[in-house]
Amino acid sequence: MHHFNARPTEEFNARPTEEFNIFALGSFHGDDRVGWEVAEALRNVLAQGGLIENLTSPWDLLHRLVSDRPAVIVDASQSGRVAGEVFCVAPSELNCLLGCSSHSVPLCDILALAEQQRCLPAHLAVIGIEVQQTQPGEDLSPAVRAAIPVACDLIASLVGNWTGADDA
């Protein structure tokens, strides 16, 4: 079993040179863990230049979003799509597209607060992965596990476009 720990805010604040941030929201409840699994896979692909962090609550984003640093938020979704579907959502579209949230506060509300605090990144994408089951103690469903490389490719492409890494 993987253990995913969020970094303390102090450590995050001590890393001002990162080019991008990837925040994976999740829990240990079945497919809700998919964001964390994507983050783990991305650590092997995007090993340098960015911070990749696992979080358990959208509240954790408020002290981590930086207006001049591109960010990707990865989260499980229950929106009625096919299990394992990966999709990219603009922050302004979150209310209608991510569906039900397993979090204590909707992600769209946290992003609205970040915008009011002027820390919402100019380049921000929310990657949703449609889940099938979120039962405690369950492993990822096969369809959701198969979505991990798709999400990783999408995120790597976004980050490359934003940071100029694709300009080779």
PDB file of C-alpha atoms in Angstrom:
ATOM      1  CA  MET A   1       0.000   0.000   0.000  1.00  0.00           C
ATOM      2  CA  HIS A   2       1.301   3.447  -0.890  1.00  0.00           C
ATOM      3  CA  HIS A   3       1.537   6.135   1.753  1.00  0.00           C
ATOM      4  CA  PHE A   4       0.987   9.617   0.435  1.00  0.00           C
ATOM      5  CA  ASN A   5       1.904  12.516   2.652  1.00  0.00           C
ATOM      6  CA  ALA A   6       1.414  16.172   1.883  1.00  0.00           C
ATOM      7  CA  ARG A   7       4.490  18.298   2.417  1.00  0.00           C
ATOM      8  CA  PRO A   8       4.319  20.829   5.225  1.00  0.00           C
ATOM      9  CA  THR A   9       3.601  24.384   4.112  1.00  0.00           C
ATOM     10  CA  GLU A  10       6.988  25.517   5.468  1.00  0.00           C
ATOM     11  CA  GLU A  11       8.839  23.201   3.074  1.00  0.00           C
ATOM     12  CA  PHE A  12       6.665  24.334   0.188  1.00  0.00           C
ATOM     13  CA  ASN A  13       7.360  27.990   0.902  1.00  0.00           C
ATOM     14  CA  ALA A  14      11.093  27.268   0.985  1.00  0.00           C
ATOM     15  CA  ARG A  15      11.048  26.206  -2.691  1.00  0.00           C
ATOM     16  CA  PRO A  16      10.522  29.439  -4.658  1.00  0.00           C
ATOM     17  CA  THR A  17      12.430  28.305  -7.768  1.00  0.00           C
ATOM     18  CA  GLU A  18       9.908  25.769  -9.023  1.00  0.00           C
ATOM     19  CA  GLU A  19       8.668  26.381 -12.579  1.00  0.00           C
ATOM     20  CA  PHE A  20       5.293  24.694 -12.090  1.00  0.00           C
ATOM     21  CA  ASN A  21       3.117  23.056  -9.452  1.00  0.00           C
ATOM     22  CA  ILE A  22       1.047  19.908  -9.690  1.00  0.00           C
ATOM     23  CA  PHE A  23      -1.424  19.303  -6.885  1.00  0.00           C
ATOM     24  CA  ALA A  24      -3.137  15.936  -6.621  1.00  0.00           C
ATOM     25  CA  LEU A  25      -6.267  15.781  -4.496  1.00  0.00           C
ATOM     26  CA  GLY A  26      -7.416  12.464  -3.131  1.00  0.00           C
ATOM     27  CA  SER A  27      -8.108  10.026  -0.340  1.00  0.00           C
ATOM     28  CA  PHE A  28      -7.511   6.346   0.343  1.00  0.00           C
ATOM     29  CA  HIS A  29     -11.048   5.459  -0.809  1.00  0.00           C
ATOM     30  CA  GLY A  30     -10.757   3.344  -3.952  1.00  0.00           C
ATOM     31  CA  ASP A  31     -10.707   5.368  -7.162  1.00  0.00           C
ATOM     32  CA  ASP A  32     -10.544   8.641  -5.201  1.00  0.00           C
ATOM     33  CA  ARG A  33      -6.832   7.840  -4.901  1.00  0.00           C
ATOM     34  CA  VAL A  34      -6.280   8.273  -8.663  1.00  0.00           C
ATOM     35  CA  GLY A  35      -4.930  11.830  -8.359  1.00  0.00           C
ATOM     36  CA  TRP A  36      -2.226  10.609  -5.990  1.00  0.00           C
ATOM     37  CA  GLU A  37      -1.356   7.770  -8.365  1.00  0.00           C
ATOM     38  CA  VAL A  38      -1.041  10.240 -11.250  1.00  0.00           C
ATOM     39  CA  ALA A  39       1.272  12.381  -9.112  1.00  0.00           C
ATOM     40  CA  GLU A  40       3.413   9.366  -8.304  1.00  0.00           C
ATOM     41  CA  ALA A  41       3.733   8.500 -12.002  1.00  0.00           C
ATOM     42  CA  LEU A  42       4.543  12.128 -12.872  1.00  0.00           C
ATOM     43  CA  ARG A  43       7.430  12.164 -10.426  1.00  0.00           C
ATOM     44  CA  ASN A  44       9.218   9.832 -12.854  1.00  0.00           C
ATOM     45  CA  VAL A  45       8.317  11.913 -15.929  1.00  0.00           C
ATOM     46  CA  LEU A  46       8.650  15.487 -14.645  1.00  0.00           C
ATOM     47  CA  ALA A  47      11.454  14.873 -12.179  1.00  0.00           C
ATOM     48  CA  GLN A  48      12.903  18.380 -12.297  1.00  0.00           C
ATOM     49  CA  GLY A  49      11.599  21.898 -12.431  1.00  0.00           C
ATOM     50  CA  GLY A  50       8.367  21.477 -10.557  1.00  0.00           C
ATOM     51  CA  LEU A  51       6.701  20.622  -7.320  1.00  0.00           C
ATOM     52  CA  ILE A  52       4.359  17.636  -7.308  1.00  0.00           C
ATOM     53  CA  GLU A  53       2.348  17.369  -4.118  1.00  0.00           C
ATOM     54  CA  ASN A  54      -0.428  15.142  -2.766  1.00  0.00           C
ATOM     55  CA  LEU A  55      -3.220  16.893  -0.870  1.00  0.00           C
ATOM     56  CA  THR A  56      -6.303  15.655   0.937  1.00  0.00           C
ATOM     57  CA  SER A  57      -8.390  18.831   0.831  1.00  0.00           C
ATOM     58  CA  PRO A  58      -8.919  21.731  -1.564  1.00  0.00           C
ATOM     59  CA  TRP A  59      -8.303  24.003   1.453  1.00  0.00           C
ATOM     60  CA  ASP A  60      -4.632  22.991   1.213  1.00  0.00           C
ATOM     61  CA  LEU A  61      -4.416  24.795  -2.130  1.00  0.00           C
ATOM     62  CA  LEU A  62      -4.963  28.269  -0.688  1.00  0.00           C
ATOM     63  CA  HIS A  63      -1.438  28.586   0.696  1.00  0.00           C
ATOM     64  CA  ARG A  64       0.177  26.795  -2.232  1.00  0.00           C
ATOM     65  CA  LEU A  65      -1.177  28.477  -5.360  1.00  0.00           C
ATOM     66  CA  VAL A  66       1.132  31.183  -6.683  1.00  0.00           C
ATOM     67  CA  SER A  67      -0.078  33.659  -9.294  1.00  0.00           C
ATOM     68  CA  ASP A  68       3.092  33.541 -11.411  1.00  0.00           C
ATOM     69  CA  ARG A  69       3.590  29.759 -11.333  1.00  0.00           C
ATOM     70  CA  PRO A  70       1.575  27.500 -13.670  1.00  0.00           C
ATOM     71  CA  ALA A  71      -0.408  24.843 -11.841  1.00  0.00           C
ATOM     72  CA  VAL A  72      -2.326  21.685 -12.549  1.00  0.00           C
ATOM     73  CA  ILE A  73      -4.836  20.245 -10.103  1.00  0.00           C
ATOM     74  CA  VAL A  74      -5.667  16.559 -10.528  1.00  0.00           C
ATOM     75  CA  ASP A  75      -8.818  15.213  -8.909  1.00  0.00           C
ATOM     76  CA  ALA A  76     -11.279  12.363  -9.115  1.00  0.00           C
ATOM     77  CA  SER A  77     -14.651  13.219 -10.611  1.00  0.00           C
ATOM     78  CA  GLN A  78     -18.177  11.846 -10.293  1.00  0.00           C
ATOM     79  CA  SER A  79     -19.905  13.656 -13.133  1.00  0.00           C
ATOM     80  CA  GLY A  80     -21.665  10.843 -14.965  1.00  0.00           C
ATOM     81  CA  ARG A  81     -18.951  10.274 -17.562  1.00  0.00           C
ATOM     82  CA  VAL A  82     -17.520   6.871 -18.403  1.00  0.00           C
ATOM     83  CA  ALA A  83     -15.224   5.529 -15.667  1.00  0.00           C
ATOM     84  CA  GLY A  84     -11.614   6.297 -16.543  1.00  0.00           C
ATOM     85  CA  GLU A  85     -12.391   9.266 -18.793  1.00  0.00           C
ATOM     86  CA  VAL A  86      -9.769  11.996 -18.452  1.00  0.00           C
ATOM     87  CA  PHE A  87     -10.775  15.588 -19.127  1.00  0.00           C
ATOM     88  CA  CYS A  88      -9.365  19.066 -18.692  1.00  0.00           C
ATOM     89  CA  VAL A  89     -11.531  21.777 -17.173  1.00  0.00           C
ATOM     90  CA  ALA A  90     -10.967  25.516 -17.088  1.00  0.00           C
ATOM     91  CA  PRO A  91     -11.434  26.873 -13.553  1.00  0.00           C
ATOM     92  CA  SER A  92     -14.449  28.905 -14.719  1.00  0.00           C
ATOM     93  CA  GLU A  93     -16.228  25.684 -15.786  1.00  0.00           C
ATOM     94  CA  LEU A  94     -15.791  23.738 -12.551  1.00  0.00           C
ATOM     95  CA  ASN A  95     -19.302  24.120 -11.145  1.00  0.00           C
ATOM     96  CA  CYS A  96     -21.011  22.166 -13.867  1.00  0.00           C
ATOM     97  CA  LEU A  97     -18.293  19.776 -14.997  1.00  0.00           C
ATOM     98  CA  LEU A  98     -16.622  18.103 -12.024  1.00  0.00           C
ATOM     99  CA  GLY A  99     -19.850  16.941 -10.482  1.00  0.00           C
ATOM    100  CA  CYS A 100     -20.112  15.740  -6.921  1.00  0.00           C
ATOM    101  CA  SER A 101     -17.171  16.398  -4.655  1.00  0.00           C
ATOM    102  CA  SER A 102     -15.888  14.133  -1.932  1.00  0.00           C
ATOM    103  CA  HIS A 103     -14.163  17.120  -0.352  1.00  0.00           C
ATOM    104  CA  SER A 104     -15.305  19.265   2.540  1.00  0.00           C
ATOM    105  CA  VAL A 105     -15.537  22.280   0.239  1.00  0.00           C
ATOM    106  CA  PRO A 106     -16.001  22.403  -3.543  1.00  0.00           C
ATOM    107  CA  LEU A 107     -12.824  23.059  -5.511  1.00  0.00           C
ATOM    108  CA  CYS A 108     -14.518  25.895  -7.404  1.00  0.00           C
ATOM    109  CA  ASP A 109     -15.066  27.748  -4.106  1.00  0.00           C
ATOM    110  CA  ILE A 110     -11.391  27.446  -3.179  1.00  0.00           C
ATOM    111  CA  LEU A 111     -10.323  28.722  -6.586  1.00  0.00           C
ATOM    112  CA  ALA A 112     -12.697  31.685  -6.217  1.00  0.00           C
ATOM    113  CA  LEU A 113     -11.025  32.494  -2.886  1.00  0.00           C
ATOM    114  CA  ALA A 114      -7.591  32.178  -4.499  1.00  0.00           C
ATOM    115  CA  GLU A 115      -8.693  34.611  -7.196  1.00  0.00           C
ATOM    116  CA  GLN A 116      -9.864  37.097  -4.556  1.00  0.00           C
ATOM    117  CA  GLN A 117      -6.478  36.766  -2.837  1.00  0.00           C
ATOM    118  CA  ARG A 118      -4.760  37.331  -6.200  1.00  0.00           C
ATOM    119  CA  CYS A 119      -2.878  34.034  -6.041  1.00  0.00           C
ATOM    120  CA  LEU A 120      -4.741  32.209  -8.812  1.00  0.00           C
ATOM    121  CA  PRO A 121      -2.202  31.237 -11.496  1.00  0.00           C
ATOM    122  CA  ALA A 122      -2.645  32.660 -14.982  1.00  0.00           C
ATOM    123  CA  HIS A 123      -1.986  29.154 -16.303  1.00  0.00           C
ATOM    124  CA  LEU A 124      -4.195  26.759 -14.364  1.00  0.00           C
ATOM    125  CA  ALA A 125      -5.856  23.542 -15.454  1.00  0.00           C
ATOM    126  CA  VAL A 126      -7.965  21.077 -13.539  1.00  0.00           C
ATOM    127  CA  ILE A 127      -7.656  17.502 -14.739  1.00  0.00           C
ATOM    128  CA  GLY A 128     -10.632  15.353 -13.836  1.00  0.00           C
ATOM    129  CA  ILE A 129     -10.624  11.570 -13.948  1.00  0.00           C
ATOM    130  CA  GLU A 130     -14.025   9.941 -13.804  1.00  0.00           C
ATOM    131  CA  VAL A 131     -14.174   7.364 -11.021  1.00  0.00           C
ATOM    132  CA  GLN A 132     -16.169   4.186 -10.652  1.00  0.00           C
ATOM    133  CA  GLN A 133     -16.038   3.375  -6.941  1.00  0.00           C
ATOM    134  CA  THR A 134     -14.810   5.188  -3.842  1.00  0.00           C
ATOM    135  CA  GLN A 135     -15.181   2.547  -1.155  1.00  0.00           C
ATOM    136  CA  PRO A 136     -12.643   2.545   1.698  1.00  0.00           C
ATOM    137  CA  GLY A 137     -10.079  -0.208   1.364  1.00  0.00           C
ATOM    138  CA  GLU A 138     -10.710  -0.839  -2.339  1.00  0.00           C
ATOM    139  CA  ASP A 139      -7.995  -0.709  -4.984  1.00  0.00           C
ATOM    140  CA  LEU A 140      -8.289   1.381  -8.143  1.00  0.00           C
ATOM    141  CA  SER A 141     -10.763  -0.023 -10.634  1.00  0.00           C
ATOM    142  CA  PRO A 142      -9.174  -1.238 -13.906  1.00  0.00           C
ATOM    143  CA  ALA A 143     -10.713   1.570 -15.990  1.00  0.00           C
ATOM    144  CA  VAL A 144      -9.412   4.244 -13.641  1.00  0.00           C
ATOM    145  CA  ARG A 145      -5.957   2.645 -13.404  1.00  0.00           C
ATOM    146  CA  ALA A 146      -5.796   2.656 -17.223  1.00  0.00           C
ATOM    147  CA  ALA A 147      -6.450   6.423 -17.175  1.00  0.00           C
ATOM    148  CA  ILE A 148      -3.236   7.211 -15.279  1.00  0.00           C
ATOM    149  CA  PRO A 149      -0.895   7.316 -18.325  1.00  0.00           C
ATOM    150  CA  VAL A 150      -3.474   9.329 -20.285  1.00  0.00           C
ATOM    151  CA  ALA A 151      -3.637  11.922 -17.505  1.00  0.00           C
ATOM    152  CA  CYS A 152       0.163  11.975 -17.222  1.00  0.00           C
ATOM    153  CA  ASP A 153       0.565  12.631 -20.956  1.00  0.00           C
ATOM    154  CA  LEU A 154      -1.980  15.452 -20.832  1.00  0.00           C
ATOM    155  CA  ILE A 155      -0.331  17.072 -17.805  1.00  0.00           C
ATOM    156  CA  ALA A 156       3.187  16.741 -19.250  1.00  0.00           C
ATOM    157  CA  SER A 157       1.970  18.408 -22.450  1.00  0.00           C
ATOM    158  CA  LEU A 158       0.327  21.283 -20.562  1.00  0.00           C
ATOM    159  CA  VAL A 159       3.394  21.864 -18.398  1.00  0.00           C
ATOM    160  CA  GLY A 160       5.671  21.694 -21.441  1.00  0.00           C
ATOM    161  CA  ASN A 161       3.589  24.303 -23.255  1.00  0.00           C
ATOM    162  CA  TRP A 162       3.521  26.620 -20.243  1.00  0.00           C
ATOM    163  CA  THR A 163       7.209  26.366 -19.357  1.00  0.00           C
ATOM    164  CA  GLY A 164       8.604  26.221 -22.886  1.00  0.00           C
ATOM    165  CA  ALA A 165       9.943  22.695 -22.371  1.00  0.00           C
ATOM    166  CA  ASP A 166       8.402  21.673 -25.718  1.00  0.00           C
ATOM    167  CA  ASP A 167      10.384  24.341 -27.609  1.00  0.00           C
ATOM    168  CA  ALA A 168      13.334  22.050 -28.333  1.00  0.00           C
TER     169      ALA A 168
END
